[in-house]
PDB file of C-alpha atoms in Angstrom:
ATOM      1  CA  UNK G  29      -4.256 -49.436 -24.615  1.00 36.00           C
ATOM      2  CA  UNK G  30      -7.756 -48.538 -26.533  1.00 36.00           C
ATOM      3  CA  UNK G  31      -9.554 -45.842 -25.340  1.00 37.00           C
ATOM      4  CA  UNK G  32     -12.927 -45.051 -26.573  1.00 39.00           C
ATOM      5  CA  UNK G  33     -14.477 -41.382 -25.641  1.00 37.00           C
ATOM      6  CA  UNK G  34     -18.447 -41.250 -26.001  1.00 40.00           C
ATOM      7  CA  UNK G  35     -20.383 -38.151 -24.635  1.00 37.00           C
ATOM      8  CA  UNK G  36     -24.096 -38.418 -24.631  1.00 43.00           C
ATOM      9  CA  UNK G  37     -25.125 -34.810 -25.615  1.00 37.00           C
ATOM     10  CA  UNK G  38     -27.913 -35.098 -22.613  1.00 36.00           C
ATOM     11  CA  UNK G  39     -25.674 -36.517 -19.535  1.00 37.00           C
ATOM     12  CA  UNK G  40     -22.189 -35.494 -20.727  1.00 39.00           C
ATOM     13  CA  UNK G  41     -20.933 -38.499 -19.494  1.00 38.00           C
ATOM     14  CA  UNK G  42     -17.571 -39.679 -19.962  1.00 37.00           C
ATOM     15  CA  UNK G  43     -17.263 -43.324 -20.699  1.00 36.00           C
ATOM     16  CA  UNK G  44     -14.087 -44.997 -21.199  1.00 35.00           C
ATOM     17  CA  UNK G  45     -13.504 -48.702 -21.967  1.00 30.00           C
ATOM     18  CA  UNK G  46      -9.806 -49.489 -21.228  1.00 31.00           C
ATOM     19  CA  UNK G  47      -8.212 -52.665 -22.273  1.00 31.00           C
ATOM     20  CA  UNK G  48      -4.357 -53.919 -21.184  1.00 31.00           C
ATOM     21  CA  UNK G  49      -4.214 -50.936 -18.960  1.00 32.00           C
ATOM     22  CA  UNK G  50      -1.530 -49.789 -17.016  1.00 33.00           C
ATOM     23  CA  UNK G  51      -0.486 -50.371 -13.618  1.00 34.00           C
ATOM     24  CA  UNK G  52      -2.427 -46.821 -12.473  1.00 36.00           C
ATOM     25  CA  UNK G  53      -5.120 -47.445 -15.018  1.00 36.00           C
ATOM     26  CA  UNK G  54      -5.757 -51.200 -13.750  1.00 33.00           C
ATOM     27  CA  UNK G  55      -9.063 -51.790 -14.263  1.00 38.00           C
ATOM     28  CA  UNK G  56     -10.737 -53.510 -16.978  1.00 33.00           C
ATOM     29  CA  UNK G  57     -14.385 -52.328 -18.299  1.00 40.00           C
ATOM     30  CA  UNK G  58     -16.709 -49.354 -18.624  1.00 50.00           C
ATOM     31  CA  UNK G  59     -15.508 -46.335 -16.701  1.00 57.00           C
ATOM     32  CA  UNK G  60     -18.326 -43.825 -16.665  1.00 71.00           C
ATOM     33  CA  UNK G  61     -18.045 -40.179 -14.741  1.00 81.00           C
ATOM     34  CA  UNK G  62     -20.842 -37.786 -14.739  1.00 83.00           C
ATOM     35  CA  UNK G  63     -19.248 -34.144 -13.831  1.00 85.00           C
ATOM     36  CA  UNK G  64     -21.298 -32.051 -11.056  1.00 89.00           C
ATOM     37  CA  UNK G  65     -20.830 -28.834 -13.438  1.00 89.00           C
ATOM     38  CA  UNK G  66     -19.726 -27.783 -16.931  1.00 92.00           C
ATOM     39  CA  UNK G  67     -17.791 -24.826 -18.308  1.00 92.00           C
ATOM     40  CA  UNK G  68     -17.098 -24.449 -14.656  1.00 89.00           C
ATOM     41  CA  UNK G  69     -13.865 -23.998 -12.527  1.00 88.00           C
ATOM     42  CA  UNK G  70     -13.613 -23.902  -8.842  1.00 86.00           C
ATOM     43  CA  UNK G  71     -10.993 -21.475  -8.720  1.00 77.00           C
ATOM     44  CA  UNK G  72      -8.525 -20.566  -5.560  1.00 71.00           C
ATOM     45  CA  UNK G  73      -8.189 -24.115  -4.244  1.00 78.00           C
ATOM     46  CA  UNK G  74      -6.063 -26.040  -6.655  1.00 78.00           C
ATOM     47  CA  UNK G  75      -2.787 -28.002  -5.022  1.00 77.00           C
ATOM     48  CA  UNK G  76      -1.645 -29.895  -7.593  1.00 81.00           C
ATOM     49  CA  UNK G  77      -1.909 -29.567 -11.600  1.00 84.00           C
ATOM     50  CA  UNK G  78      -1.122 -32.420 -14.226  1.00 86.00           C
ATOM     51  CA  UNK G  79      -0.399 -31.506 -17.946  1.00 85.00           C
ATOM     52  CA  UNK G  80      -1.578 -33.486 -20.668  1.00 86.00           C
ATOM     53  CA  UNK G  81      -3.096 -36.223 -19.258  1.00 89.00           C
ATOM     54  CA  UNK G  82      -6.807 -37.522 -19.797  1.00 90.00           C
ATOM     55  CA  UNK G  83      -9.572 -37.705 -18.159  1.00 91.00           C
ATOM     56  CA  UNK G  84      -9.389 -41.441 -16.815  1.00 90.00           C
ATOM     57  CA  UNK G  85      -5.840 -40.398 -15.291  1.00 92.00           C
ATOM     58  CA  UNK G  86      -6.816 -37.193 -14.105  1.00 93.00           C
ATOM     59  CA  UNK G  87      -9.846 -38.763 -12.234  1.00 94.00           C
ATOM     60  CA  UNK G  88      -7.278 -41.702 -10.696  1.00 92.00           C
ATOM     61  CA  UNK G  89      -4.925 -38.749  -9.377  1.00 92.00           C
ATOM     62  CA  UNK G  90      -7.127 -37.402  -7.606  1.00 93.00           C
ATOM     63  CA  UNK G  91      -9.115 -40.454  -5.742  1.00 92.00           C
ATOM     64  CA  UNK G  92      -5.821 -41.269  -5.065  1.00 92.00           C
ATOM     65  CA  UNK G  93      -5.133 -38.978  -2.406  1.00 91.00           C
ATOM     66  CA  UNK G  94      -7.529 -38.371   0.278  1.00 89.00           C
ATOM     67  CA  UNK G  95      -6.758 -34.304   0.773  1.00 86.00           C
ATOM     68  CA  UNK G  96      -8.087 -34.293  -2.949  1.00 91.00           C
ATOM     69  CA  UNK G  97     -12.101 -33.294  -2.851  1.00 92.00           C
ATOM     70  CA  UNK G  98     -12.281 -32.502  -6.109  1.00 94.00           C
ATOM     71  CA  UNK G  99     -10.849 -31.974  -9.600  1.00 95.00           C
ATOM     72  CA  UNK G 100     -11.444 -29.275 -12.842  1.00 93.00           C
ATOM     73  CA  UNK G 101     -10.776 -30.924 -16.035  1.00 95.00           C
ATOM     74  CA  UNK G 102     -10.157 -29.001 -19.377  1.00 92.00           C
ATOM     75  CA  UNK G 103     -10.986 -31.503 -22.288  1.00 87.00           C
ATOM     76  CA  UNK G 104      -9.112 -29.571 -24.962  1.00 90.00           C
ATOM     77  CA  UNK G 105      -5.670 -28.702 -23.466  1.00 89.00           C
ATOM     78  CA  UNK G 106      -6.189 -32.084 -21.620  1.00 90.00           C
ATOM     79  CA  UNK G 107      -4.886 -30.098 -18.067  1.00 90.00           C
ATOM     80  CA  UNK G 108      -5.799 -31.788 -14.555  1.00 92.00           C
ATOM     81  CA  UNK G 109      -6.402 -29.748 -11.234  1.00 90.00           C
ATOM     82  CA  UNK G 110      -6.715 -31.320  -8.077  1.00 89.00           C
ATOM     83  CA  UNK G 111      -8.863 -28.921  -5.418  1.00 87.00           C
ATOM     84  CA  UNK G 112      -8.511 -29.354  -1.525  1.00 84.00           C
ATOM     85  CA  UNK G 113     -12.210 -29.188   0.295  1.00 83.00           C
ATOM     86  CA  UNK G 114     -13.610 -25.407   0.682  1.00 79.00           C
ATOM     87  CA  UNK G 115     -13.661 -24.384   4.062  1.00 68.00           C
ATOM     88  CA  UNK G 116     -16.278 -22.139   3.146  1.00 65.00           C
ATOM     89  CA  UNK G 117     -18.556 -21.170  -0.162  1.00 68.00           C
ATOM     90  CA  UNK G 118     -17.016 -22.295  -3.044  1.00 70.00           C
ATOM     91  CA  UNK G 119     -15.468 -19.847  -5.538  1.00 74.00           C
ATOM     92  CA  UNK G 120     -16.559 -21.137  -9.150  1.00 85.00           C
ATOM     93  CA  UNK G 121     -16.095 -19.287 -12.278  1.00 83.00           C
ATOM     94  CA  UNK G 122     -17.811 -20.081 -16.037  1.00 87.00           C
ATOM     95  CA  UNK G 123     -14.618 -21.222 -17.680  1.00 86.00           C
ATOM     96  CA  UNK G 124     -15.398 -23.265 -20.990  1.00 89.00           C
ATOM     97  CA  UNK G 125     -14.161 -26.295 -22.505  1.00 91.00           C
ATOM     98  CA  UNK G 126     -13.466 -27.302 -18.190  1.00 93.00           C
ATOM     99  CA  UNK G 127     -15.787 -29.844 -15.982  1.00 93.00           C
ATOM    100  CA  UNK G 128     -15.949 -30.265 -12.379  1.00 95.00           C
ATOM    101  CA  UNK G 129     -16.146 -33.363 -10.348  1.00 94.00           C
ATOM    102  CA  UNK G 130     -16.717 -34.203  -6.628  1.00 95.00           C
ATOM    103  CA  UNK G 131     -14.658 -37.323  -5.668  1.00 93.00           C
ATOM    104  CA  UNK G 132     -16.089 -38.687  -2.721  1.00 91.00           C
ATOM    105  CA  UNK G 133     -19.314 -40.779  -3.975  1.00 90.00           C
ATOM    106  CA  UNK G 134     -16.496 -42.543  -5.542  1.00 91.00           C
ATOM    107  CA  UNK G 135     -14.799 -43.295  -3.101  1.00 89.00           C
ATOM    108  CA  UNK G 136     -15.233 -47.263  -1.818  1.00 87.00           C
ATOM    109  CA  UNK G 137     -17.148 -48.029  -4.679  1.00 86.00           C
ATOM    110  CA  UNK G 138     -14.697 -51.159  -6.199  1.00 84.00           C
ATOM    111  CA  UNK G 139     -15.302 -49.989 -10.062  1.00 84.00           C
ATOM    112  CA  UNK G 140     -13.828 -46.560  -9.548  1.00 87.00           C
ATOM    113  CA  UNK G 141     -11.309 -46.770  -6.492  1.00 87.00           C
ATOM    114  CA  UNK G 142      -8.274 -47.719  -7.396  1.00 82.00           C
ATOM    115  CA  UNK G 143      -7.033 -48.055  -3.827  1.00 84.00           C
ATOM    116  CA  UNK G 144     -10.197 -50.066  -2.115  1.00 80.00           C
ATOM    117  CA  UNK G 145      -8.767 -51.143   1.303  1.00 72.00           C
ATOM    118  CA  UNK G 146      -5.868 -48.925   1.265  1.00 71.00           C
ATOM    119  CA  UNK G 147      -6.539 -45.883   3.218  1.00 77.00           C
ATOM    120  CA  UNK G 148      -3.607 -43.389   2.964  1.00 84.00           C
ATOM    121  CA  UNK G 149      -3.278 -40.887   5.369  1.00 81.00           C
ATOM    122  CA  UNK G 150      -3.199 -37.001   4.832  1.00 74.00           C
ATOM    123  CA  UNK G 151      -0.217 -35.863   2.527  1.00 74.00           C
ATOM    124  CA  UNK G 152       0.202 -39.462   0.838  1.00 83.00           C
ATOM    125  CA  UNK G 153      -0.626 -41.009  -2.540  1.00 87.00           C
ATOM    126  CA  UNK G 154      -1.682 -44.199  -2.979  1.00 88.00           C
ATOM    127  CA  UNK G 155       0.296 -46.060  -5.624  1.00 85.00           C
ATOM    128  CA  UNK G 156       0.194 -49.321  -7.341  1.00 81.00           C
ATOM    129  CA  UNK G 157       2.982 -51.447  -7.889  1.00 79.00           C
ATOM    130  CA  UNK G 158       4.269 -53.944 -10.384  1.00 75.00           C
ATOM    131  CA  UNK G 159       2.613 -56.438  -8.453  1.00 76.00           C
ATOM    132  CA  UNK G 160      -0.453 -54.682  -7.909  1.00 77.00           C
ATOM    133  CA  UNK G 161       0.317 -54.377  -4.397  1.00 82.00           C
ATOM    134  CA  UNK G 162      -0.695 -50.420  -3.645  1.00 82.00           C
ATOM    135  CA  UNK G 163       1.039 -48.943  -0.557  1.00 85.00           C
ATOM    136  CA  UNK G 164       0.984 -45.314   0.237  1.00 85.00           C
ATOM    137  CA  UNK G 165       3.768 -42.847  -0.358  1.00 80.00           C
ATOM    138  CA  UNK G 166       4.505 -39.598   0.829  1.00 73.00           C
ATOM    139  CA  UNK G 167       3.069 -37.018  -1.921  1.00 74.00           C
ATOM    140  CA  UNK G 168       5.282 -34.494  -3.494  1.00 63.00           C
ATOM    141  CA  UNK G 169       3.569 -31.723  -3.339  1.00 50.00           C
ATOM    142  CA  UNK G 170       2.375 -30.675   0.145  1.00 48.00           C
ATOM    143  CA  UNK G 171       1.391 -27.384   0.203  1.00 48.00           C
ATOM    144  CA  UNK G 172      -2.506 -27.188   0.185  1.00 47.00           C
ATOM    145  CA  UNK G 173      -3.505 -23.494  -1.238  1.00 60.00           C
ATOM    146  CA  UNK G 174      -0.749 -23.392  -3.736  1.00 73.00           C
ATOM    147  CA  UNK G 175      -2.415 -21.446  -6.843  1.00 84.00           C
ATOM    148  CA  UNK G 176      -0.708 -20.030 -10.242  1.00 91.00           C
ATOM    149  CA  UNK G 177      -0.640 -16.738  -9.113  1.00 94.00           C
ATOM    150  CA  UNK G 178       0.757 -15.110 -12.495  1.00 96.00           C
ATOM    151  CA  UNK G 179      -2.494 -15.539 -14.538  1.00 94.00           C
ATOM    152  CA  UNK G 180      -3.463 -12.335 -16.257  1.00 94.00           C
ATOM    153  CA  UNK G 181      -0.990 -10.562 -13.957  1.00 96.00           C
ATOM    154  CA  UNK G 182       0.970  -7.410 -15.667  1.00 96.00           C
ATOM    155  CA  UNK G 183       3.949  -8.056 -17.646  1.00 97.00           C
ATOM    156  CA  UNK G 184       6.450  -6.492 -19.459  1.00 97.00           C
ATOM    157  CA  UNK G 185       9.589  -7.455 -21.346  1.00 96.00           C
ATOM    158  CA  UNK G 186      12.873  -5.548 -22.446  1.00 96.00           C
ATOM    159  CA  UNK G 187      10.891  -6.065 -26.338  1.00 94.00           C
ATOM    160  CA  UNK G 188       8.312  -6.975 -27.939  1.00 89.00           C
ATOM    161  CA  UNK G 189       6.436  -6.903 -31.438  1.00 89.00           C
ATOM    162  CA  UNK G 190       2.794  -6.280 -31.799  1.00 88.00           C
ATOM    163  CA  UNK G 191       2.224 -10.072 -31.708  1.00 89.00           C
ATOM    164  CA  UNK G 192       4.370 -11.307 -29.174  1.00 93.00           C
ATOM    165  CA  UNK G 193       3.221  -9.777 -26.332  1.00 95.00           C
ATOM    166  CA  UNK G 194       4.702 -10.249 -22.694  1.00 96.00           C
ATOM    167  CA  UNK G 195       1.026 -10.968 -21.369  1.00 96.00           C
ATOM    168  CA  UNK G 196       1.224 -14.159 -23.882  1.00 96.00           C
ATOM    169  CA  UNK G 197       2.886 -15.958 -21.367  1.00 97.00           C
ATOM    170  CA  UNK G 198       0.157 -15.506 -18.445  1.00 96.00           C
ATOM    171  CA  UNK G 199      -2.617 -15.785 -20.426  1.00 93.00           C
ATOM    172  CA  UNK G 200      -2.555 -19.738 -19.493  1.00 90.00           C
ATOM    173  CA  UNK G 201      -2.371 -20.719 -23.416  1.00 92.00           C
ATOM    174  CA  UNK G 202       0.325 -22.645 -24.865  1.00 91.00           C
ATOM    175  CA  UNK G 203      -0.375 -22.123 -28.653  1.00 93.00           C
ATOM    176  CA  UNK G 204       0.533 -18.413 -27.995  1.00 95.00           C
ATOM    177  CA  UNK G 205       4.251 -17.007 -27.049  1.00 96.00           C
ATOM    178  CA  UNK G 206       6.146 -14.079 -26.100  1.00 97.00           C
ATOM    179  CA  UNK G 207       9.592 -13.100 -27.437  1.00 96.00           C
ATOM    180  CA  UNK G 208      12.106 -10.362 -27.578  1.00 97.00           C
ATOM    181  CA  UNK G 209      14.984  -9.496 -30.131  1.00 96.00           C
ATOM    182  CA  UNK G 210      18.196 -10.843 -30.192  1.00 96.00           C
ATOM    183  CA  UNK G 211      19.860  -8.362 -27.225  1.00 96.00           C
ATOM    184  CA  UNK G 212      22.227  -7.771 -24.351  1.00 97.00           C
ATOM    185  CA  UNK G 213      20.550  -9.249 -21.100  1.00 96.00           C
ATOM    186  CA  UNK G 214      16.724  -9.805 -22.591  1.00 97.00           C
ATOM    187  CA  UNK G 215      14.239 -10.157 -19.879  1.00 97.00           C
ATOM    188  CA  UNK G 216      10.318 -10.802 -19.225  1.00 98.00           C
ATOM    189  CA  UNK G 217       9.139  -9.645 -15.838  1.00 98.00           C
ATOM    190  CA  UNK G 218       5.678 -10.297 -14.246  1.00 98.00           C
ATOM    191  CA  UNK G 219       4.040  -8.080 -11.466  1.00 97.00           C
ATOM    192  CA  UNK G 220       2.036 -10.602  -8.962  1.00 96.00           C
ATOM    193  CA  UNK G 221       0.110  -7.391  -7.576  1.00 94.00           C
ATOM    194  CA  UNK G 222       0.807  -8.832  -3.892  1.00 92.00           C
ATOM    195  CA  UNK G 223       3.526 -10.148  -1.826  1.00 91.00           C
ATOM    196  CA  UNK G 224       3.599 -14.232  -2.209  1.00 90.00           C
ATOM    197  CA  UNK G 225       5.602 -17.114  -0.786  1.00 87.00           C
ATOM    198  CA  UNK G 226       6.915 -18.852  -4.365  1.00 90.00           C
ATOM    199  CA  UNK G 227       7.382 -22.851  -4.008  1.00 84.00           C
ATOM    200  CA  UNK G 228       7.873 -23.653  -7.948  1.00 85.00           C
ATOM    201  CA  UNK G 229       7.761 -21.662 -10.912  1.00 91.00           C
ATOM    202  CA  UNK G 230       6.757 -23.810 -14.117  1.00 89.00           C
ATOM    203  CA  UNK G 231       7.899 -22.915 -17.740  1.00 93.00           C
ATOM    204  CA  UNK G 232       6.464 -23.851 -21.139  1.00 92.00           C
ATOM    205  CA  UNK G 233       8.555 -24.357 -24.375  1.00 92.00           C
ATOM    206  CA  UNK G 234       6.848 -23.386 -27.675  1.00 94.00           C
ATOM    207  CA  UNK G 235       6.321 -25.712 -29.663  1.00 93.00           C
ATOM    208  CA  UNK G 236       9.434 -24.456 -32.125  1.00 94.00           C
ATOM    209  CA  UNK G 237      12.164 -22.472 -31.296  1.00 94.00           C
ATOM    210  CA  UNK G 238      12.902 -24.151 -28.035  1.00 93.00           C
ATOM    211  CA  UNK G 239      16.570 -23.878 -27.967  1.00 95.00           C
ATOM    212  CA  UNK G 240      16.499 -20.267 -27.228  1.00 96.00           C
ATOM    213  CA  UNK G 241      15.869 -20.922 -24.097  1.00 95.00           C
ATOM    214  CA  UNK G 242      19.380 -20.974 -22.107  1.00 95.00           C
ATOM    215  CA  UNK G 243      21.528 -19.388 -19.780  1.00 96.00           C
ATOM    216  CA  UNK G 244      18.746 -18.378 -17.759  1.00 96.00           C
ATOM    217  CA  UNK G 245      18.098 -16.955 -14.115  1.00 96.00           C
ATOM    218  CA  UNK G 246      14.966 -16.520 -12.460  1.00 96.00           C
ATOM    219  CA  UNK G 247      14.676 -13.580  -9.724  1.00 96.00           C
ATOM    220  CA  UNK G 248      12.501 -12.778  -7.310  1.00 95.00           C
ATOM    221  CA  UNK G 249      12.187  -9.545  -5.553  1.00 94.00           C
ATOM    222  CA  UNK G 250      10.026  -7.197  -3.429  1.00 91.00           C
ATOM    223  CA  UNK G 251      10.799  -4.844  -5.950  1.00 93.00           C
ATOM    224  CA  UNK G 252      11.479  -4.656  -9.816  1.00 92.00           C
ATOM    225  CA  UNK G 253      15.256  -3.541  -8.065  1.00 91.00           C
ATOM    226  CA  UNK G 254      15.619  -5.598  -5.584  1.00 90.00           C
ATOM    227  CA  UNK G 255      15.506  -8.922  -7.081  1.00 93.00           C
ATOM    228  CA  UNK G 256      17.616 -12.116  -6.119  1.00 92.00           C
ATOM    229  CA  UNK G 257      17.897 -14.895  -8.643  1.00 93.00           C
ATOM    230  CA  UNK G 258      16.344 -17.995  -6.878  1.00 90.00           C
ATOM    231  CA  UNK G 259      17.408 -20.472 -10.103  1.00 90.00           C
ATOM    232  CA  UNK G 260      19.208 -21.042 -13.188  1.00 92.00           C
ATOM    233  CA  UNK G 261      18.622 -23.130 -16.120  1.00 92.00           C
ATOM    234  CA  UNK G 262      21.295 -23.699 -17.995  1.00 92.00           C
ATOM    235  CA  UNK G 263      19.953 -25.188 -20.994  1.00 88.00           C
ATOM    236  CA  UNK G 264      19.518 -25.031 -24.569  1.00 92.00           C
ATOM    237  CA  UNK G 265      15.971 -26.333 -24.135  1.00 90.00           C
ATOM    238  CA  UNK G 266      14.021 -28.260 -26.362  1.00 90.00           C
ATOM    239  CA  UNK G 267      10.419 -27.772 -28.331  1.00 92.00           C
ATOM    240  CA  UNK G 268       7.376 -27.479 -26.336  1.00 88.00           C
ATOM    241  CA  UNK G 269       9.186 -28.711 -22.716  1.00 88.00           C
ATOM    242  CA  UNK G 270       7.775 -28.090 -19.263  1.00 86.00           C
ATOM    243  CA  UNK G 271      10.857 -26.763 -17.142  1.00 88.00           C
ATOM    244  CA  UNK G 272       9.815 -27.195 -13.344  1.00 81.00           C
ATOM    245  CA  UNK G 273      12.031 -25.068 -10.750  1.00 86.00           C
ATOM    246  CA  UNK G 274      11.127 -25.937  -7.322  1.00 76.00           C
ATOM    247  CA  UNK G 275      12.727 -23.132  -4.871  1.00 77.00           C
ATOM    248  CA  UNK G 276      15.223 -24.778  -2.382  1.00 63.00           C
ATOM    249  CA  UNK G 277      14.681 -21.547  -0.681  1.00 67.00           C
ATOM    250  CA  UNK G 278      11.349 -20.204  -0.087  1.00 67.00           C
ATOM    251  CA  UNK G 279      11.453 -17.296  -2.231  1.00 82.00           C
ATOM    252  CA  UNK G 280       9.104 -14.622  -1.131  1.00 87.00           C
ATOM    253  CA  UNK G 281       7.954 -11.255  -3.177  1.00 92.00           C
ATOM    254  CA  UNK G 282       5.898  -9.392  -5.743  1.00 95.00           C
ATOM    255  CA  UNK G 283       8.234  -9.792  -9.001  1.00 97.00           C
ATOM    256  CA  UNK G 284       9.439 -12.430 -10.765  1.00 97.00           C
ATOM    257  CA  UNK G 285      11.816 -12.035 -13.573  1.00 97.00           C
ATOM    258  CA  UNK G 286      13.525 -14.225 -16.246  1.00 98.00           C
ATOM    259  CA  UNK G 287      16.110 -12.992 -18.118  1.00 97.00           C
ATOM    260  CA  UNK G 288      19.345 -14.076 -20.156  1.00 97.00           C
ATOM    261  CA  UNK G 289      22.774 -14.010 -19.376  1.00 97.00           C
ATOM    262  CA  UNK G 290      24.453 -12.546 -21.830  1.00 96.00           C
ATOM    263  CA  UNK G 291      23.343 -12.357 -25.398  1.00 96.00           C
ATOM    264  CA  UNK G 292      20.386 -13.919 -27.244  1.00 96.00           C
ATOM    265  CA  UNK G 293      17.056 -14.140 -27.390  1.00 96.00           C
ATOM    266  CA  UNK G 294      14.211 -14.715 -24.338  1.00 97.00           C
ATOM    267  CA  UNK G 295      11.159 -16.769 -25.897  1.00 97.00           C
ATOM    268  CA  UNK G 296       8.587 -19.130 -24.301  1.00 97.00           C
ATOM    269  CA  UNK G 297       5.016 -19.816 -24.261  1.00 95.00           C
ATOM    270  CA  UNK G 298       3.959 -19.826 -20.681  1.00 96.00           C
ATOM    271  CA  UNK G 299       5.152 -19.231 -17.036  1.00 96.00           C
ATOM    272  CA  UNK G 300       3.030 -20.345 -14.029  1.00 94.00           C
ATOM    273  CA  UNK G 301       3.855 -19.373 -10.220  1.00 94.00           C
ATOM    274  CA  UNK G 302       2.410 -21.693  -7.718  1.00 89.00           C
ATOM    275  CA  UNK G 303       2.407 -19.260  -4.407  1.00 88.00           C
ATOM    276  CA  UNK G 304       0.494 -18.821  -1.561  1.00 83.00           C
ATOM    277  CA  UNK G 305      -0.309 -15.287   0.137  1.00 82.00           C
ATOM    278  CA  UNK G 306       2.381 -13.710   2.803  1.00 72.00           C
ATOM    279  CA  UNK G 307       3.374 -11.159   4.428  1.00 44.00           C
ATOM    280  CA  UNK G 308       6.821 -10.360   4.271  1.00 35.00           C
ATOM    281  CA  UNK G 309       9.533 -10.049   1.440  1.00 33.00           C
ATOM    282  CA  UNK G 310      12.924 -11.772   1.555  1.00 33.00           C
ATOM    283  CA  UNK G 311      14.052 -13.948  -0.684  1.00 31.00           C
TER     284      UNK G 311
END
């Protein structure tokens, strides 16, 4: 695949001119996309984030299902988030190095939808086969409002050095980390500031020193002493891997904690909590 990136300086458009694509990226030509905004985020509405992808991708993800209305796009950490439609005045935030697209004056134009003819219904993704047959699937991720709710939140960890802080690993960066000595038990424990329903808790390798990441449980709790451990990752891991724990159980509170079993050391580089607001606390 060849993929060349111009941006005019005046329209900051994206062009891409894909050759031998793939079965998602199936169209041949000049794929231009002029964002609505730049250095802007609509924040509070994101359902579904994708990691390292680019732009062309991130764009087909989201045309792809008809809940999504629109996507943020962060060019240099190359991070996709699909927004559901705001049910009232939009909540955007100057974030740089992130554009904003509508999707829907794409939609039914031939050069841009990928699934022309193919209407999926809510909660499905449309996706192409071998064959290029598309048919629509039931999407795994349902839950609408689902945000990271552990950005900038307050954490703390049984240690720490001057530069490996505990709020490294909310601080939605992946070239910084957080770290404690080599100890009985280490743990890292984030205060949400609010009572939340937790559907999947996402954590980041750094890019070395992966393997320290083992024998691990991840509590919840309505308290910092009332926790219940909700999963366990057994491990080692490996450099710069994206763990994904998706609760079996709805796991519902204000803390969540990682910490290891036994001896050794707790390091990663990031921890996200996709939650949505509730009212209770049991996990």
């Amino acid at each position: 695949m060849i993929i060349n990136i111009n941006i005019d300086m005046t329209t900051w458009a994206f062009v891409f001119i894909l050759s031998n694509v793939s079965a998602e990226e199936s169209r041949t030509g000049i794929f231009r996309i002029e964002p609505d905004t730049l250095n802007t985020r609509l924040d509070g509405l994101v359902f579904r984030t994708f990691e390292k992808i680019s732009p062309r991708l991130c764009f087909n993800k989201c045309i792809r299902r008809p809940k999504c209305h629109s996507y943020n796009y962060n060019r240099a950490m190359l991070t996709c988030e699909l927004n559901v439609k705001p049910m009232s005045i939009a909540d955007f935030h100057n974030k740089d190095g992130y554009v904003y697209v509508e999707i829907d004056r794409f939609r039914g134009d031939s050069l841009y939808d990928t699934c022309l003819g193919n209407q999926c219904e809510e909660g499905e993704v449309c996706e192409t086969l071998r064959d290029g047959k598309n048919v629509c699937v039931q999407d795994s991720c349902q839950d609408q409002n689902l945000k990271n709710v552990a950005f900038g939140k307050k954490a703390e960890q049984s240690w720490q050095d001057t530069n490996h802080i505990p709020s490294n690993a909310v601080d939605n960066d992946l070239t910084t980390y957080t770290h404690t000595t080599t100890e009985d038990s280490p743990y890292w424990e984030v205060d949400l500031g609010d009572y939340y329903t937790i559907h999947q808790i996402d954590i980041f390798n750094y890019k070395s020193g992966g393997s320290y990441l083992q024998n691990l449980d991840i509590s919840v709790g309505k308290t910092q002493y009332d926790m219940v451990v909700c999963a366990h990752y057994d491990g080692p891991g490996t450099n710069s891997e994206h763990l994904v724990f998706t609760m079996e159980k709805k796991a519902v509170g204000r803390y969540v904690k990682l910490n290891i079993v036994g001896s050794g050391r707790l390091q990663f580089a990031e921890i996200k909590v996709f939650a949505v607001p509730t009212v209770s606390a049991v996990c």
